[in-house]
Amino acid sequence: MKLPRRNFLKLAGALIAAPALPRLASAMDYPTRPTKIVAGFAAGGGVDITARLIGQWLADRLGQPFVVENRTGAGGNIGTETVVNAAPDGYTLLLATVPNAVNASLYDKLSFNFVRDIAPVAGVIRVPMVVLVHPSVPAQTLAEFIAYAKANPGKVNMASAGSGSAPHMAGELFKMMTGVDMVHVPYRGQGPAMTDLIGGQVQILFAAAPGTADHIKTGKLRALAVTTAARMTELPEVPTVGDVVAGYEASQWYGFAAPKNTPAEIVDKLNKEINAAIADPGMKARLAAIGGAPMPGTSADFGKLIADETEKWGKVVHAGGLKPE
């Protein structure tokens, strides 16, 4: 039987479209089973807490568990590789953060290209850092500290939460833009770095803001500046680094990513729910407790942030000749 040309074209079109229908239906029904959120850092830190807060919101809204799995090691690279190699079906997500952008240039050999091999989903929050010094440092302002550090090259010890961490990179950016020579002392997390700063074993720390206010108020530490472009509501009297070092800005940020080729319908669904979460008053209060300011936007917005941060920190890594420790 010979079909009329018009009927033949309709039938052919239907056959071509048919394979796409199950995938589209699956995306529209997502999720139908538990989803894993990979956090590349230890439980109890900002990455872990943010992943759990948003994961619980998604579980409540979408009707399936979103389970956080802490896959630590290599500055977050082990957890990231897990997600990059996962099936692009929306059931494995990454809580992405600054080290993901830094590691692209900090590590010589990675089995993945973060910008190329992930699908950005949504930003969650941005967290400022505070420039803290031990009271023994003879500087009441950031300008005075810069002058002191330049007069004492190689004698100021700069603590960090670890090589490639946001506090480390904030300090390295400061060194690059001011020309001061400070010795980097990496720790396994901000907690032990803060302990040694209070004890006077190190002199300066670019610290993620949560948990610093009490040390500042009691005089255990002195706050010279905040690293974000605008002042912090919690520390309104503390100026920004940019007030003294024009163009300086650094912050910790968190957001969600998925393996590349994850269906756009799933990415869009997650983006919509995450934006709803960070706009919710109750969730905003919880995120504010860890120092986070909402970072709403499209998946493309978050992708641009990742690309911009990868380029920015790559310049700092190369300028400082930084290596993982």
Coordinates of C-alpha atoms in Angstrom, one line a residue:
M1 CA 0.0 0.0 0.0
K2 CA 1.4 3.4 -1.0
L3 CA 0.8 6.2 1.4
P4 CA 0.0 9.7 0.3
R5 CA 3.0 12.0 0.7
R6 CA 1.3 14.1 3.5
N7 CA 0.4 11.0 5.5
F8 CA 3.9 9.5 5.1
L9 CA 5.5 12.7 6.4
K10 CA 3.2 12.7 9.5
L11 CA 4.0 9.1 10.2
A12 CA 7.7 9.6 9.8
G13 CA 7.7 12.6 12.1
A14 CA 5.8 10.6 14.8
L15 CA 8.3 7.8 14.6
I16 CA 11.3 10.2 14.9
A17 CA 9.7 11.9 17.9
A18 CA 8.7 8.7 19.7
P19 CA 12.0 7.9 21.4
A20 CA 12.0 11.3 23.0
L21 CA 8.7 10.8 24.7
P22 CA 9.7 8.5 27.5
R23 CA 12.6 10.7 28.4
L24 CA 10.4 13.8 28.5
A25 CA 7.8 12.0 30.5
S26 CA 10.5 10.8 32.9
A27 CA 11.8 14.4 33.3
M28 CA 8.3 15.7 34.0
D29 CA 7.7 13.0 36.6
Y30 CA 11.1 13.6 38.3
P31 CA 11.9 12.5 41.0
T32 CA 10.4 9.0 41.3
R33 CA 13.1 7.7 43.6
P34 CA 15.7 9.1 46.1
T35 CA 18.2 11.6 44.8
K36 CA 21.8 11.8 46.1
I37 CA 23.4 15.1 46.9
V38 CA 27.2 14.8 47.0
A39 CA 29.1 17.1 49.4
G40 CA 32.8 17.1 48.8
F41 CA 33.6 18.2 52.4
A42 CA 33.1 16.8 55.9
A43 CA 29.8 16.9 57.8
G44 CA 29.1 19.9 59.9
G45 CA 30.7 22.5 57.6
G46 CA 29.0 25.1 55.4
V47 CA 28.8 22.8 52.3
D48 CA 27.2 20.0 54.3
I49 CA 24.8 22.2 56.1
T50 CA 23.7 24.0 52.9
A51 CA 23.2 20.6 51.1
R52 CA 21.1 19.3 54.0
L53 CA 18.9 22.4 54.3
I54 CA 18.1 22.5 50.6
G55 CA 17.9 18.8 50.4
Q56 CA 15.2 18.7 53.0
W57 CA 13.3 21.5 51.2
L58 CA 13.4 19.5 47.9
A59 CA 12.3 16.3 49.6
D60 CA 9.3 18.1 51.2
R61 CA 8.3 19.8 47.9
L62 CA 9.0 17.0 45.5
G63 CA 7.9 14.0 47.6
Q64 CA 11.1 11.9 47.4
P65 CA 14.2 11.8 49.7
F66 CA 17.3 13.9 48.8
V67 CA 20.1 12.2 50.7
V68 CA 23.4 14.0 51.4
E69 CA 26.5 11.9 50.9
N70 CA 29.9 13.3 52.1
R71 CA 32.6 12.2 49.7
T72 CA 35.7 14.0 51.1
G73 CA 39.2 14.3 49.8
A74 CA 41.5 16.1 47.3
G75 CA 39.9 19.5 48.0
G76 CA 36.5 18.3 46.9
N77 CA 37.7 16.6 43.7
I78 CA 36.7 13.1 44.8
G79 CA 33.1 14.1 45.4
T80 CA 33.0 16.1 42.2
E81 CA 34.4 13.2 40.1
T82 CA 31.6 11.0 41.5
V83 CA 29.0 13.4 40.1
V84 CA 30.7 14.0 36.8
N85 CA 30.8 10.3 36.2
A86 CA 27.2 9.7 37.3
A87 CA 24.2 9.1 35.0
P88 CA 22.8 12.4 33.7
D89 CA 19.3 11.6 35.1
G90 CA 19.0 14.1 37.9
Y91 CA 19.5 11.6 40.7
T92 CA 23.0 12.6 41.5
L93 CA 23.7 16.3 42.3
L94 CA 26.7 18.2 43.6
L95 CA 26.8 21.0 46.2
A96 CA 29.4 23.1 44.3
T97 CA 31.5 25.7 46.0
V98 CA 34.7 27.9 45.5
P99 CA 37.2 25.0 45.5
N100 CA 35.5 23.6 42.4
A101 CA 36.5 26.8 40.5
V102 CA 40.0 26.9 42.1
N103 CA 40.9 23.3 41.5
A104 CA 40.6 23.7 37.8
S105 CA 44.0 25.4 37.9
L106 CA 45.4 24.3 41.3
Y107 CA 45.6 20.7 40.2
D108 CA 47.7 19.8 37.2
K109 CA 45.9 16.5 36.3
L110 CA 42.2 16.1 36.8
S111 CA 40.1 13.5 35.1
F112 CA 37.4 16.1 34.4
N113 CA 36.9 19.7 33.3
F114 CA 34.5 21.2 35.8
V115 CA 33.1 23.9 33.6
R116 CA 32.6 21.5 30.7
D117 CA 31.5 18.4 32.5
I118 CA 28.7 19.7 34.8
A119 CA 25.3 21.2 34.2
P120 CA 24.8 24.3 36.5
V121 CA 21.5 24.1 38.3
A122 CA 21.1 27.0 40.7
G123 CA 23.1 29.2 43.1
V124 CA 22.0 29.1 46.8
I125 CA 24.0 31.5 49.0
R126 CA 27.0 33.8 49.1
V127 CA 28.9 34.0 52.4
P128 CA 31.3 36.9 53.2
M129 CA 34.7 36.5 54.9
V130 CA 36.2 38.6 57.6
V131 CA 39.9 39.7 57.8
L132 CA 40.9 38.8 61.3
V133 CA 44.2 39.5 63.1
H134 CA 45.5 38.6 66.5
P135 CA 45.4 41.6 68.9
S136 CA 49.3 41.5 69.1
V137 CA 49.4 42.8 65.5
P138 CA 50.1 46.5 65.6
A139 CA 47.4 47.5 63.1
Q140 CA 44.0 49.0 63.9
T141 CA 43.0 49.3 60.2
L142 CA 43.6 47.4 57.0
A143 CA 45.8 50.2 55.6
E144 CA 47.9 50.0 58.7
F145 CA 48.2 46.2 58.4
I146 CA 49.3 46.5 54.8
A147 CA 52.0 48.9 55.8
Y148 CA 53.1 46.6 58.7
A149 CA 53.2 43.5 56.4
K150 CA 55.3 45.4 53.8
A151 CA 57.7 46.5 56.5
N152 CA 58.0 42.8 57.7
P153 CA 58.1 40.7 54.5
G154 CA 57.8 37.0 55.2
K155 CA 57.2 37.5 58.9
V156 CA 53.4 37.4 59.0
N157 CA 51.8 34.0 59.1
M158 CA 48.5 33.7 57.2
A159 CA 46.3 30.8 58.3
S160 CA 43.7 29.2 56.1
A161 CA 41.1 26.5 56.1
G162 CA 43.3 24.5 53.7
S163 CA 45.0 24.9 50.3
G164 CA 42.5 26.0 47.7
S165 CA 39.8 26.9 50.2
A166 CA 37.9 30.2 49.9
P167 CA 39.8 31.7 52.9
H168 CA 43.1 30.7 51.4
M169 CA 42.2 32.2 48.0
A170 CA 40.9 35.4 49.6
G171 CA 44.2 35.8 51.3
E172 CA 46.2 35.0 48.1
L173 CA 44.1 37.5 46.1
F174 CA 44.9 40.1 48.8
K175 CA 48.6 39.3 48.6
M176 CA 48.5 39.6 44.8
M177 CA 46.7 42.9 44.8
T178 CA 48.7 44.6 47.6
G179 CA 52.1 43.1 47.0
V180 CA 52.5 42.0 50.7
D181 CA 54.6 38.9 51.4
M182 CA 52.9 36.6 54.0
V183 CA 53.6 32.9 54.7
H184 CA 50.6 30.6 54.1
V185 CA 49.9 28.1 56.9
P186 CA 47.2 25.7 55.8
Y187 CA 45.0 23.9 58.4
R188 CA 42.4 21.1 58.1
G189 CA 39.4 23.4 58.3
Q190 CA 38.7 26.8 59.8
G191 CA 38.2 25.6 63.3
P192 CA 41.9 24.7 64.0
A193 CA 43.0 27.7 62.1
M194 CA 40.9 30.0 64.3
T195 CA 42.2 28.3 67.4
D196 CA 45.8 29.0 66.5
L197 CA 44.9 32.6 65.5
I198 CA 43.4 33.2 68.9
G199 CA 46.5 31.6 70.5
G200 CA 48.8 33.9 68.5
Q201 CA 50.6 31.1 66.6
V202 CA 49.5 32.8 63.4
Q203 CA 48.7 36.5 62.8
I204 CA 46.0 36.7 60.2
L205 CA 43.1 34.7 58.8
F206 CA 40.5 35.4 56.1
A207 CA 37.7 33.6 57.9
A208 CA 34.2 32.6 56.7
A209 CA 32.0 35.0 58.7
P210 CA 29.8 32.5 60.7
G211 CA 31.2 32.1 64.2
T212 CA 33.5 35.1 64.2
A213 CA 31.3 37.7 65.8
D214 CA 31.8 36.6 69.4
H215 CA 35.6 36.5 69.0
I216 CA 35.5 40.1 67.7
K217 CA 33.1 41.4 70.4
T218 CA 35.1 39.9 73.2
G219 CA 38.4 41.3 71.8
K220 CA 40.0 37.9 71.2
L221 CA 40.4 38.9 67.6
R222 CA 40.4 42.2 65.7
A223 CA 38.3 42.6 62.5
L224 CA 40.0 44.8 59.9
A225 CA 37.6 44.3 57.0
V226 CA 35.1 42.1 55.2
T227 CA 35.9 40.6 51.8
T228 CA 32.6 41.2 50.0
A229 CA 31.8 44.3 47.9
A230 CA 29.3 45.5 50.5
R231 CA 29.5 45.7 54.3
M232 CA 28.0 42.9 56.5
T233 CA 24.7 43.7 58.3
E234 CA 26.1 41.8 61.4
L235 CA 29.3 43.9 61.4
P236 CA 28.2 47.3 60.0
E237 CA 31.2 49.2 61.5
V238 CA 33.7 47.0 59.7
P239 CA 34.7 48.4 56.3
T240 CA 35.3 46.3 53.1
V241 CA 38.7 45.4 51.8
G242 CA 37.6 47.2 48.6
D243 CA 37.5 50.4 50.5
V244 CA 41.3 50.2 50.7
V245 CA 42.2 47.9 47.9
A246 CA 40.2 49.0 44.9
G247 CA 38.4 46.2 43.0
Y248 CA 39.0 43.6 45.7
E249 CA 36.1 41.1 46.2
A250 CA 36.0 37.5 47.5
S251 CA 33.3 35.4 49.0
Q252 CA 32.4 31.8 49.7
W253 CA 29.4 30.6 47.6
Y254 CA 27.3 27.5 47.3
G255 CA 25.1 26.1 44.6
F256 CA 23.9 23.0 42.9
A257 CA 25.2 21.2 39.8
A258 CA 24.4 18.0 37.9
P259 CA 26.3 15.9 35.4
K260 CA 26.4 17.4 31.9
N261 CA 23.5 16.3 29.6
T262 CA 21.1 16.2 32.5
P263 CA 17.7 16.9 30.8
A264 CA 16.8 20.6 30.8
E265 CA 13.4 19.9 32.2
I266 CA 15.0 18.4 35.4
V267 CA 17.5 21.3 35.7
D268 CA 14.6 23.8 35.3
K269 CA 12.5 22.0 37.9
L270 CA 15.3 22.0 40.4
N271 CA 16.2 25.6 39.7
K272 CA 12.6 26.7 40.3
E273 CA 12.4 24.8 43.6
I274 CA 15.8 26.0 44.9
N275 CA 14.9 29.6 44.0
A276 CA 11.6 29.1 45.9
A277 CA 13.6 27.8 48.9
I278 CA 16.0 30.7 49.2
A279 CA 13.1 33.1 48.9
D280 CA 11.1 31.5 51.8
P281 CA 11.4 33.5 55.0
G282 CA 12.0 30.4 57.2
M283 CA 14.7 29.1 54.9
K284 CA 16.3 32.5 54.6
A285 CA 16.6 32.6 58.4
R286 CA 18.3 29.2 58.5
L287 CA 20.7 30.2 55.8
A288 CA 21.4 33.5 57.5
A289 CA 22.5 31.6 60.5
I290 CA 25.4 30.2 58.6
G291 CA 26.1 33.7 57.2
G292 CA 24.5 33.2 53.8
A293 CA 22.8 35.8 51.6
P294 CA 20.5 34.3 49.0
M295 CA 21.9 34.1 45.5
P296 CA 18.9 33.6 43.2
G297 CA 19.0 33.3 39.5
T298 CA 18.7 31.0 36.5
S299 CA 20.9 28.0 35.8
A300 CA 22.7 30.1 33.2
D301 CA 23.4 32.7 35.9
F302 CA 25.0 30.1 38.1
G303 CA 27.0 28.8 35.1
K304 CA 28.4 32.3 34.5
L305 CA 29.4 32.6 38.1
I306 CA 31.3 29.3 37.9
A307 CA 33.0 30.3 34.7
D308 CA 33.9 33.8 36.0
E309 CA 35.2 32.4 39.3
T310 CA 37.3 29.7 37.5
E311 CA 39.0 32.4 35.4
K312 CA 39.5 34.7 38.4
W313 CA 41.0 32.2 40.7
G314 CA 43.1 30.7 37.9
K315 CA 44.9 34.0 37.6
V316 CA 45.6 34.0 41.4
V317 CA 46.8 30.4 41.4
H318 CA 49.2 31.1 38.5
A319 CA 50.4 34.5 39.9
G320 CA 51.2 32.9 43.3
G321 CA 52.6 29.6 41.9
L322 CA 50.2 27.8 44.2
K323 CA 50.1 24.0 44.5
P324 CA 47.9 21.6 46.5
E325 CA 49.3 20.7 49.9

